CSV table of C-alpha atoms in Angstrom, one decimal:
chain,number,residue,atom,x,y,z
E,1,MET,CA,85.3,205.8,153.4
E,2,ALA,CA,86.3,209.4,153.1
E,3,GLY,CA,82.8,210.4,152.0
E,4,ASN,CA,79.7,209.1,150.5
E,5,ASN,CA,80.8,209.9,147.0
E,6,PRO,CA,84.6,210.2,147.0
E,7,THR,CA,86.4,211.6,144.0
E,8,PRO,CA,88.7,209.1,142.3
E,9,THR,CA,91.7,210.7,144.0
E,10,GLU,CA,90.1,210.4,147.4
E,11,TYR,CA,89.2,206.8,146.6
E,12,ILE,CA,92.7,205.9,145.6
E,13,GLN,CA,94.2,207.7,148.5
E,14,HIS,CA,91.8,206.0,150.9
E,15,HIS,CA,92.6,202.6,149.6
E,16,LEU,CA,96.3,203.2,149.8
E,17,GLN,CA,96.3,204.4,153.3
E,18,ASN,CA,97.3,202.1,156.1
E,19,LEU,CA,95.5,201.9,159.4
E,20,THR,CA,98.1,203.8,161.4
E,21,TYR,CA,98.4,203.9,165.2
E,22,GLY,CA,101.0,206.3,166.6
E,23,TYR,CA,101.9,209.4,168.5
E,24,HIS,CA,100.4,212.5,167.0
E,25,PRO,CA,101.8,215.8,168.1
E,26,GLU,CA,98.3,217.1,168.8
E,27,ASN,CA,96.1,214.1,169.5
E,28,GLY,CA,98.7,212.0,171.4
E,29,TRP,CA,98.6,208.2,171.0
E,30,SER,CA,95.8,207.5,168.5
E,31,ILE,CA,94.7,206.0,165.3
E,32,ALA,CA,95.3,208.4,162.4
E,33,HIS,CA,92.1,209.7,160.8
E,34,SER,CA,93.7,210.9,157.6
E,35,SER,CA,96.9,210.4,155.6
E,36,THR,CA,98.2,213.8,156.7
E,37,GLU,CA,97.7,212.8,160.3
E,38,ALA,CA,99.5,209.6,159.7
E,39,GLN,CA,102.3,211.5,158.1
E,40,GLU,CA,102.6,213.8,161.0
E,41,MET,CA,103.1,210.9,163.3
E,42,GLY,CA,106.5,210.3,161.8
E,43,PHE,CA,108.5,207.3,162.6
E,44,TRP,CA,106.8,206.4,165.9
E,45,ALA,CA,103.7,204.9,164.4
E,46,ILE,CA,102.8,201.4,163.4
E,47,HIS,CA,100.6,200.2,160.6
E,48,LEU,CA,98.1,198.0,162.4
E,49,ASP,CA,96.7,196.4,159.2
E,50,THR,CA,100.2,195.5,157.9
E,51,MET,CA,101.3,194.1,161.1
E,52,GLY,CA,98.0,192.3,161.8
E,53,TRP,CA,97.7,190.7,158.4
E,54,SER,CA,101.3,189.7,158.1
E,55,LEU,CA,101.2,188.2,161.6
E,56,ALA,CA,98.0,186.4,160.7
E,57,MET,CA,99.6,185.0,157.5
E,58,GLY,CA,102.8,184.0,159.4
E,59,VAL,CA,100.8,182.3,162.0
E,60,LEU,CA,98.7,180.6,159.3
E,61,PHE,CA,102.0,179.4,157.7
E,62,ILE,CA,103.4,178.1,161.0
E,63,TRP,CA,100.1,176.5,162.1
E,64,LEU,CA,99.5,174.8,158.7
E,65,PHE,CA,103.1,173.4,158.3
E,66,ARG,CA,103.3,172.5,162.0
E,67,LYS,CA,100.1,170.6,161.8
E,68,VAL,CA,101.2,168.7,158.7
E,69,GLY,CA,104.7,168.2,160.1
E,70,LYS,CA,103.3,166.7,163.3
E,71,ALA,CA,101.0,164.4,161.6
E,72,ALA,CA,103.4,163.6,158.8
E,73,THR,CA,103.5,159.9,158.2
E,74,THR,CA,106.4,158.2,156.5
E,75,GLY,CA,103.8,156.0,154.7
E,76,VAL,CA,101.5,157.2,152.0
E,77,PRO,CA,100.9,160.9,152.5
E,78,GLY,CA,97.4,162.5,152.4
E,79,LYS,CA,96.5,165.3,149.9
E,80,LEU,CA,97.4,168.2,152.3
E,81,GLN,CA,100.6,166.5,153.3
E,82,ASN,CA,101.4,166.0,149.7
E,83,ALA,CA,100.9,169.6,148.9
E,84,ILE,CA,102.9,170.8,151.8
E,85,GLU,CA,105.7,168.4,151.0
E,86,MET,CA,105.7,169.6,147.4
E,87,VAL,CA,106.3,173.1,148.6
E,88,PHE,CA,108.9,171.9,151.1
E,89,GLU,CA,110.8,169.9,148.5
E,90,PHE,CA,110.6,172.7,146.0
E,91,ILE,CA,112.2,175.0,148.5
E,92,GLU,CA,114.7,172.4,149.6
E,93,GLY,CA,115.7,171.8,146.0
E,94,THR,CA,116.1,175.5,145.3
E,95,VAL,CA,118.2,175.9,148.4
E,96,ARG,CA,120.4,172.9,147.5
E,97,GLY,CA,120.9,174.4,144.0
E,98,ALA,CA,121.7,177.9,145.1
E,99,PHE,CA,123.4,177.4,148.4
E,100,HIS,CA,126.7,175.5,148.5
E,101,GLY,CA,127.7,175.9,152.1
E,102,LYS,CA,126.5,174.0,155.1
E,103,ASN,CA,124.0,175.9,157.2
E,104,SER,CA,120.9,174.5,158.7
E,105,LEU,CA,119.3,178.0,158.9
E,106,ILE,CA,119.0,178.6,155.2
E,107,GLY,CA,116.4,175.9,154.5
E,108,PRO,CA,113.9,177.1,157.2
E,109,LEU,CA,114.6,180.7,156.3
E,110,ALA,CA,113.8,180.2,152.7
E,111,LEU,CA,110.7,178.2,153.5
E,112,THR,CA,109.5,180.8,155.8
E,113,LEU,CA,110.1,183.6,153.4
E,114,PHE,CA,108.6,181.9,150.4
E,115,VAL,CA,105.4,180.7,152.1
E,116,TRP,CA,104.9,183.8,154.2
E,117,ILE,CA,105.4,186.2,151.3
E,118,PHE,CA,103.2,184.0,149.1
E,119,LEU,CA,100.4,184.1,151.7
E,120,MET,CA,100.7,187.8,152.1
E,121,ASN,CA,100.7,188.3,148.4
E,122,LEU,CA,97.8,186.0,148.1
E,123,LEU,CA,95.6,188.5,150.1
E,124,LYS,CA,95.8,190.6,147.0
E,125,LEU,CA,93.4,188.4,145.2
E,126,VAL,CA,90.8,189.5,147.7
E,127,PRO,CA,88.7,192.2,145.9
E,128,VAL,CA,90.1,195.6,146.7
E,129,ASP,CA,86.8,197.0,148.1
E,130,LEU,CA,85.9,194.1,150.2
E,131,ALA,CA,88.2,194.6,153.2
E,132,PRO,CA,87.9,198.4,153.4
E,133,ALA,CA,84.1,198.1,153.1
E,134,LEU,CA,83.8,195.4,155.7
E,135,PHE,CA,86.0,197.2,158.2
E,136,ALA,CA,84.3,200.5,157.5
E,137,ARG,CA,81.1,198.9,158.8
E,138,LEU,CA,83.0,197.9,161.9
E,139,GLY,CA,84.1,201.5,162.3
E,140,VAL,CA,87.6,201.1,161.1
E,141,GLU,CA,88.5,203.8,158.7
E,142,TYR,CA,91.4,202.3,156.8
E,143,MET,CA,92.3,198.8,155.9
E,144,LYS,CA,95.0,198.0,153.4
E,145,LEU,CA,94.8,194.3,153.2
E,146,VAL,CA,98.1,193.3,151.5
E,147,PRO,CA,101.1,193.7,153.8
E,148,THR,CA,103.6,193.4,150.9
E,149,THR,CA,102.2,196.6,149.4
E,150,ASP,CA,103.6,198.4,152.4
E,151,PRO,CA,107.3,199.2,152.0
E,152,ASN,CA,107.7,198.8,155.8
E,153,ALA,CA,106.9,195.1,155.5
E,154,THR,CA,109.1,194.3,152.5
E,155,LEU,CA,112.0,196.4,153.7
E,156,GLY,CA,111.6,195.0,157.2
E,157,MET,CA,112.1,191.5,155.8
E,158,ALA,CA,114.9,192.7,153.5
E,159,LEU,CA,116.6,194.3,156.5
E,160,GLY,CA,116.3,191.0,158.4
E,161,VAL,CA,118.0,189.3,155.5
E,162,PHE,CA,120.6,192.1,155.4
E,163,CYS,CA,121.4,191.5,159.1
E,164,LEU,CA,121.9,187.8,158.3
E,165,ILE,CA,124.2,188.7,155.4
E,166,ILE,CA,126.4,190.9,157.6
E,167,TYR,CA,126.3,188.3,160.4
E,168,TYR,CA,127.4,185.4,158.2
E,169,SER,CA,129.9,187.5,156.3
E,170,ILE,CA,131.7,188.2,159.5
E,171,LYS,CA,131.1,184.8,161.0
E,172,VAL,CA,132.5,182.9,158.0
E,173,LYS,CA,135.3,185.2,156.9
E,174,GLY,CA,136.1,187.0,160.1
E,175,LEU,CA,136.0,190.7,160.6
E,176,GLY,CA,139.3,191.1,158.8
E,177,GLY,CA,138.3,188.9,156.0
E,178,PHE,CA,135.1,190.8,155.5
E,179,ALA,CA,136.9,194.1,155.6
E,180,LYS,CA,139.4,192.8,153.1
E,181,GLU,CA,136.6,191.7,150.8
E,182,LEU,CA,135.1,195.1,151.0
E,183,SER,CA,138.3,197.0,150.4
E,184,LEU,CA,140.3,194.8,148.0
E,185,THR,CA,137.6,193.7,145.5
E,186,PRO,CA,137.2,194.1,142.7
E,187,PHE,CA,140.6,195.8,142.3
E,188,ASN,CA,143.3,194.3,144.4
E,189,HIS,CA,145.6,197.3,144.9
E,190,TRP,CA,146.0,199.4,148.0
E,191,LEU,CA,145.7,202.6,146.0
E,192,LEU,CA,142.2,201.7,145.0
E,193,ILE,CA,140.9,200.8,148.5
E,194,PRO,CA,138.7,203.9,148.8
E,195,PHE,CA,137.2,203.2,145.4
E,196,ASN,CA,136.6,199.6,146.2
E,197,LEU,CA,135.1,200.5,149.6
E,198,VAL,CA,132.6,202.8,147.9
E,199,MET,CA,131.7,200.3,145.3
E,200,GLU,CA,131.4,197.3,147.7
E,201,ILE,CA,129.4,199.2,150.3
E,202,ILE,CA,127.0,200.5,147.8
E,203,SER,CA,126.5,197.1,146.3
E,204,LEU,CA,126.1,195.7,149.8
E,205,LEU,CA,123.5,198.3,150.8
E,206,VAL,CA,121.7,197.9,147.5
E,207,LYS,CA,121.0,194.3,148.2
E,208,PRO,CA,118.4,194.7,150.9
E,209,LEU,CA,117.0,197.8,149.2
E,210,SER,CA,116.4,196.2,145.9
E,211,LEU,CA,115.1,193.0,147.6
E,212,GLY,CA,112.5,195.0,149.5
E,213,LEU,CA,111.6,197.5,146.9
E,214,ARG,CA,111.2,194.9,144.1
E,215,LEU,CA,108.6,193.1,146.1
E,216,PHE,CA,106.9,196.3,147.2
E,217,GLY,CA,107.0,197.8,143.7
E,218,ASN,CA,105.4,194.8,142.1
E,219,MET,CA,102.7,194.4,144.7
E,220,PHE,CA,102.0,198.1,145.0
E,221,ALA,CA,101.8,198.6,141.2
E,222,GLY,CA,99.4,195.6,141.0
E,223,GLU,CA,97.3,197.0,143.8
E,224,VAL,CA,97.1,200.4,142.1
E,225,ILE,CA,96.0,198.8,138.9
E,226,PHE,CA,93.3,196.9,140.8
E,227,ILE,CA,92.1,200.1,142.4
E,228,LEU,CA,92.1,201.9,139.0
E,229,ILE,CA,90.1,199.0,137.5
E,230,ALA,CA,87.7,199.3,140.4
E,231,LEU,CA,87.0,202.9,139.5
E,232,LEU,CA,85.6,201.9,136.1
E,233,PRO,CA,81.9,201.4,135.7
E,234,PHE,CA,80.9,198.1,137.4
E,235,TRP,CA,79.8,196.4,134.2
E,236,VAL,CA,83.3,196.7,132.7
E,237,THR,CA,85.4,195.9,135.7
E,238,TRP,CA,85.3,192.2,135.4
E,239,THR,CA,86.7,192.3,131.8
E,240,LEU,CA,89.8,193.8,133.2
E,241,ASN,CA,90.2,192.6,136.8
E,242,VAL,CA,89.7,189.0,136.0
E,243,PRO,CA,92.6,188.8,133.6
E,244,TRP,CA,94.7,191.0,135.9
E,245,ALA,CA,93.9,188.7,138.9
E,246,ILE,CA,94.7,185.6,136.9
E,247,PHE,CA,98.0,187.2,135.8
E,248,HIS,CA,98.7,188.1,139.4
E,249,ILE,CA,98.4,184.5,140.5
E,250,LEU,CA,101.7,184.2,138.6
E,251,VAL,CA,103.1,187.4,139.9
E,252,ILE,CA,102.5,186.7,143.5
E,253,THR,CA,104.2,183.3,143.3
E,254,LEU,CA,107.0,184.6,141.2
E,255,GLN,CA,107.7,187.6,143.5
E,256,ALA,CA,107.7,185.3,146.6
E,257,PHE,CA,110.1,183.0,144.8
E,258,ILE,CA,112.4,185.8,143.6
E,259,PHE,CA,112.6,187.2,147.1
E,260,THR,CA,113.5,183.7,148.5
E,261,VAL,CA,116.0,182.8,145.8
E,262,LEU,CA,117.8,186.2,146.0
E,263,THR,CA,118.0,185.8,149.8
E,264,VAL,CA,119.6,182.4,149.4
E,265,VAL,CA,121.9,183.7,146.7
E,266,TYR,CA,123.0,186.6,148.9
E,267,LEU,CA,123.6,184.4,151.9
E,268,ASN,CA,125.5,182.0,149.7
E,269,ALA,CA,127.7,184.9,148.6
E,270,ALA,CA,128.2,185.8,152.2
E,271,HIS,CA,129.5,182.3,152.9
E,272,GLU,CA,131.9,182.2,150.1
E,273,HIS,CA,135.5,183.2,150.2
E,274,HIS,CA,136.9,185.2,147.4
U,1,MET,CA,103.3,204.8,152.9
U,2,ASN,CA,105.4,206.3,155.6
U,3,ILE,CA,108.4,204.4,156.9
U,4,ASN,CA,107.8,203.9,160.5
U,5,MET,CA,107.9,201.4,163.4
U,6,THR,CA,106.2,198.8,161.2
U,7,LEU,CA,109.6,198.2,159.7
U,8,ILE,CA,111.0,197.1,163.1
U,9,GLY,CA,107.8,195.2,163.9
U,10,GLN,CA,108.1,193.3,160.6
U,11,MET,CA,111.7,192.5,161.3
U,12,ILE,CA,110.8,191.1,164.7
U,13,ALA,CA,107.9,189.1,163.2
U,14,PHE,CA,110.2,187.8,160.5
U,15,ALA,CA,112.8,186.7,163.1
U,16,ILE,CA,110.2,185.0,165.2
U,17,PHE,CA,108.6,183.2,162.3
U,18,VAL,CA,112.0,182.0,161.0
U,19,TRP,CA,112.9,180.8,164.5
U,20,PHE,CA,109.5,179.0,164.8
U,21,CYS,CA,110.2,177.4,161.4
U,22,ILE,CA,113.6,176.3,162.4
U,23,LYS,CA,112.3,174.9,165.7
U,24,TYR,CA,109.0,173.4,164.9
U,25,VAL,CA,108.3,173.3,161.2
U,26,TRP,CA,111.4,172.2,159.4
U,27,PRO,CA,112.5,169.2,161.5
U,28,PRO,CA,109.3,167.1,161.5
U,29,ILE,CA,108.7,167.6,157.7
U,30,ASN,CA,112.3,167.0,156.9
U,31,ASN,CA,112.5,163.9,159.1
U,32,ALA,CA,109.3,162.5,157.6
U,33,LEU,CA,110.6,163.1,154.1
U,34,HIS,CA,113.9,161.6,154.8
U,35,GLU,CA,112.4,158.6,156.5
U,36,ARG,CA,110.1,158.0,153.7
U,37,GLN,CA,112.9,158.3,151.2
U,38,LYS,CA,114.9,155.7,153.2
U,39,LYS,CA,111.8,153.5,153.5
U,40,ILE,CA,111.2,153.6,149.8
U,41,ALA,CA,114.9,153.0,149.1
U,42,ASP,CA,114.8,150.1,151.5
U,43,GLY,CA,111.6,148.8,149.9
U,44,LEU,CA,113.1,148.9,146.4
U,45,ASP,CA,116.2,147.2,147.7
U,46,ALA,CA,114.2,144.5,149.4
U,47,ALA,CA,112.2,144.0,146.2
U,48,SER,CA,115.3,143.6,144.1
U,49,ARG,CA,116.8,141.3,146.7
U,50,ALA,CA,113.6,139.3,146.8
U,51,ALA,CA,113.6,139.0,143.0
U,52,ARG,CA,117.2,137.8,143.1
U,53,ASP,CA,116.3,135.3,145.8
U,54,LEU,CA,113.4,134.1,143.8
U,55,GLU,CA,115.6,133.6,140.8
U,56,LEU,CA,118.1,131.7,142.8
U,57,ALA,CA,115.4,129.6,144.4
U,58,GLU,CA,114.0,128.9,141.0
U,59,GLN,CA,117.4,127.8,139.7
U,60,GLN,CA,117.9,125.7,142.8
U,61,ALA,CA,114.5,124.1,142.4
U,62,GLU,CA,115.2,123.4,138.8
U,63,GLU,CA,118.5,121.8,139.6
U,64,THR,CA,117.0,119.7,142.4
U,65,LEU,CA,114.3,118.6,140.1
U,66,ARG,CA,116.8,117.6,137.4
U,67,GLU,CA,118.9,115.8,140.0
U,68,SER,CA,116.0,113.9,141.3
U,69,LYS,CA,114.9,113.0,137.8
U,70,GLU,CA,118.3,111.7,137.1
U,71,GLN,CA,118.3,109.8,140.3
U,72,ALA,CA,114.9,108.3,139.6
U,73,ALA,CA,116.1,107.3,136.1
U,74,GLU,CA,119.2,105.7,137.7
U,75,ILE,CA,117.1,103.9,140.2
U,76,LEU,CA,114.7,102.7,137.6
U,77,GLU,CA,117.6,101.5,135.4
U,78,ASN,CA,119.2,99.7,138.3
U,79,ALA,CA,115.9,98.1,139.1
U,80,HIS,CA,115.6,96.9,135.5
U,81,LYS,CA,119.1,95.6,135.6
U,82,ARG,CA,118.5,93.9,138.8
U,83,SER,CA,115.3,92.3,137.7
U,84,ASN,CA,116.9,91.1,134.5
U,85,GLN,CA,119.8,89.8,136.5
U,86,MET,CA,117.4,88.0,138.8
U,87,ILE,CA,115.5,86.5,135.9
U,88,ASP,CA,118.7,85.3,134.4
U,89,GLU,CA,119.9,83.9,137.7
U,90,ALA,CA,116.6,82.1,138.2
U,91,ARG,CA,116.7,80.8,134.7
U,92,GLU,CA,120.2,79.6,135.1
U,93,GLN,CA,119.3,78.0,138.4
U,94,ALA,CA,116.3,76.3,136.9
U,95,ARG,CA,118.4,75.1,134.1
U,96,GLN,CA,121.0,73.8,136.4
U,97,GLU,CA,118.4,72.2,138.6
U,98,GLY,CA,116.8,70.6,135.5
U,99,GLU,CA,120.1,69.3,134.4
U,100,ARG,CA,120.9,68.0,137.8
U,101,MET,CA,117.5,66.3,137.9
U,102,ILE,CA,118.0,64.8,134.5
U,103,ALA,CA,121.5,63.6,135.5
U,104,ASN,CA,120.0,62.1,138.6
U,105,ALA,CA,117.3,60.4,136.7
U,106,LYS,CA,119.9,59.1,134.2
U,107,THR,CA,122.1,57.7,136.9
U,108,GLU,CA,119.0,56.2,138.5
U,109,ILE,CA,118.0,54.7,135.2
U,110,ASP,CA,121.5,53.4,134.7
U,111,GLN,CA,121.6,51.9,138.1
U,112,GLU,CA,118.2,50.3,137.5
U,113,VAL,CA,119.4,49.0,134.2
U,114,ASN,CA,122.5,47.7,135.8
U,115,ARG,CA,120.5,46.1,138.5
U,116,ALA,CA,118.2,44.5,136.0
U,117,LYS,CA,121.2,43.4,134.0
U,118,GLU,CA,122.7,41.9,137.2
U,119,GLU,CA,119.5,40.2,138.0
U,120,LEU,CA,119.1,39.0,134.5
U,121,ARG,CA,122.6,37.8,134.5
U,122,GLY,CA,122.0,36.0,137.7
U,123,GLN,CA,118.9,34.5,136.4
U,124,VAL,CA,120.6,33.5,133.1
U,125,SER,CA,123.4,31.9,135.0
U,126,ARG,CA,121.0,30.2,137.3
U,127,LEU,CA,119.1,29.0,134.2
U,128,ALA,CA,122.3,27.9,132.7
U,129,ILE,CA,123.0,26.0,135.7
U,130,VAL,CA,119.6,24.5,135.8
U,131,GLY,CA,119.9,23.7,132.1
U,132,ALA,CA,123.2,22.2,132.7
U,133,GLU,CA,121.8,20.1,135.4
U,134,ARG,CA,119.0,19.0,133.3
U,135,ILE,CA,121.4,18.3,130.4
U,136,LEU,CA,123.6,16.4,132.7
U,137,GLU,CA,120.6,14.4,134.0
U,138,SER,CA,119.6,13.2,130.5
U,139,SER,CA,122.8,13.4,128.5
U,140,ILE,CA,122.2,10.2,126.8
U,141,ASP,CA,119.2,11.2,124.9
U,142,GLU,CA,120.3,13.4,122.0
U,143,LYS,CA,116.9,14.2,121.0
U,144,GLN,CA,116.1,15.1,124.5
U,145,HIS,CA,119.2,17.1,124.6
U,146,ALA,CA,118.2,19.1,121.7
U,147,LYS,CA,114.8,19.5,123.1
U,148,LEU,CA,116.3,20.8,126.3
U,149,VAL,CA,118.4,23.2,124.6
U,150,ASP,CA,115.5,24.5,122.7
U,151,LYS,CA,113.5,24.7,125.8
U,152,LEU,CA,116.3,26.6,127.5
U,153,ALA,CA,116.5,28.9,124.6
U,154,GLU,CA,112.8,29.5,124.8
U,155,GLU,CA,113.2,30.2,128.5
U,156,LEU,CA,115.9,32.8,127.9
């Protein structure tokens, strides 16, 4: 913690600061000890907590699903297998409903996104003070538990999706077809090509941005509310954070689902000829 | 909340996880689900087929039962007919035998009667001859003659 008795501002700032490792102009490669130091590191820094927890959740996802998949029987499934299969079939059904092309990448992509984001969001239900306090005892100054409250994580995934959109647009329609789509829609007239280009490129670029920022915004806002609730006297907090946490069970699932479905929809659009 | 390398790191992690999912997670679960689907479909198919088979078998069994019942009835009827026939035949035979025996007995009786008649006739003729001899021996005596005749008659 920043001090023994931090002011509310310090407390909030502390809880919203990632554990940053990077190149500081004065200290060299090191872990940032304050948010200003982290800011001074610029682009060449990495959020250890975001990366660590997101990798942990991804590995958890792969391990869990791999375990169930390997042991999957075609007979009567166990409870865990049943749960995993329910998620699987839910995603498969969603993909089948939203994606009309034929691409064996989309299913696994959607499954990965949904479960991974869900697990990362799920970390939000861990009490806000628990992780920072625990890690402070271990000598770690900052620990922001939920990777999806870090725009780097959400925008990183969104950029990954963006790359896929570009890749499949070009692969399916050809470079010329893609260029034609960008320049000749929505107005099919050569005079309006510049106008079309501006419109289409903006809408293309907005896709990953909105995808990443929507998830980030929802998660970050929820996190801030949790922190604000934690600032209240301890005997009131439960009246607010319990309903908020229950509400967030819905939000974390919904946000994971929205991210997944939008990804599938965008990729479907990338596969379709106009 | 600075944008930094984490962005790239997250993209790489994302790619790796998706790749892992394509390679190691999706296929086994997908296969298991599809196989189970197929299995259930097959099972349902087999069940309906079995039900149909059962129905067919029941029909067949019923038919066989009916046929065998008919056959049994026919056999029974035949047997009845046959036995009646046999009884009739036996009766007829017995009657004929009886008639034959009666006829035999009648002919025998007739023969016997004839023989007795023959014999009687012989005896009568012999008696007549004897009477005649006696009459001839004592023809003079009328009284005697009458007596003789009476005697003869008595003897007849």
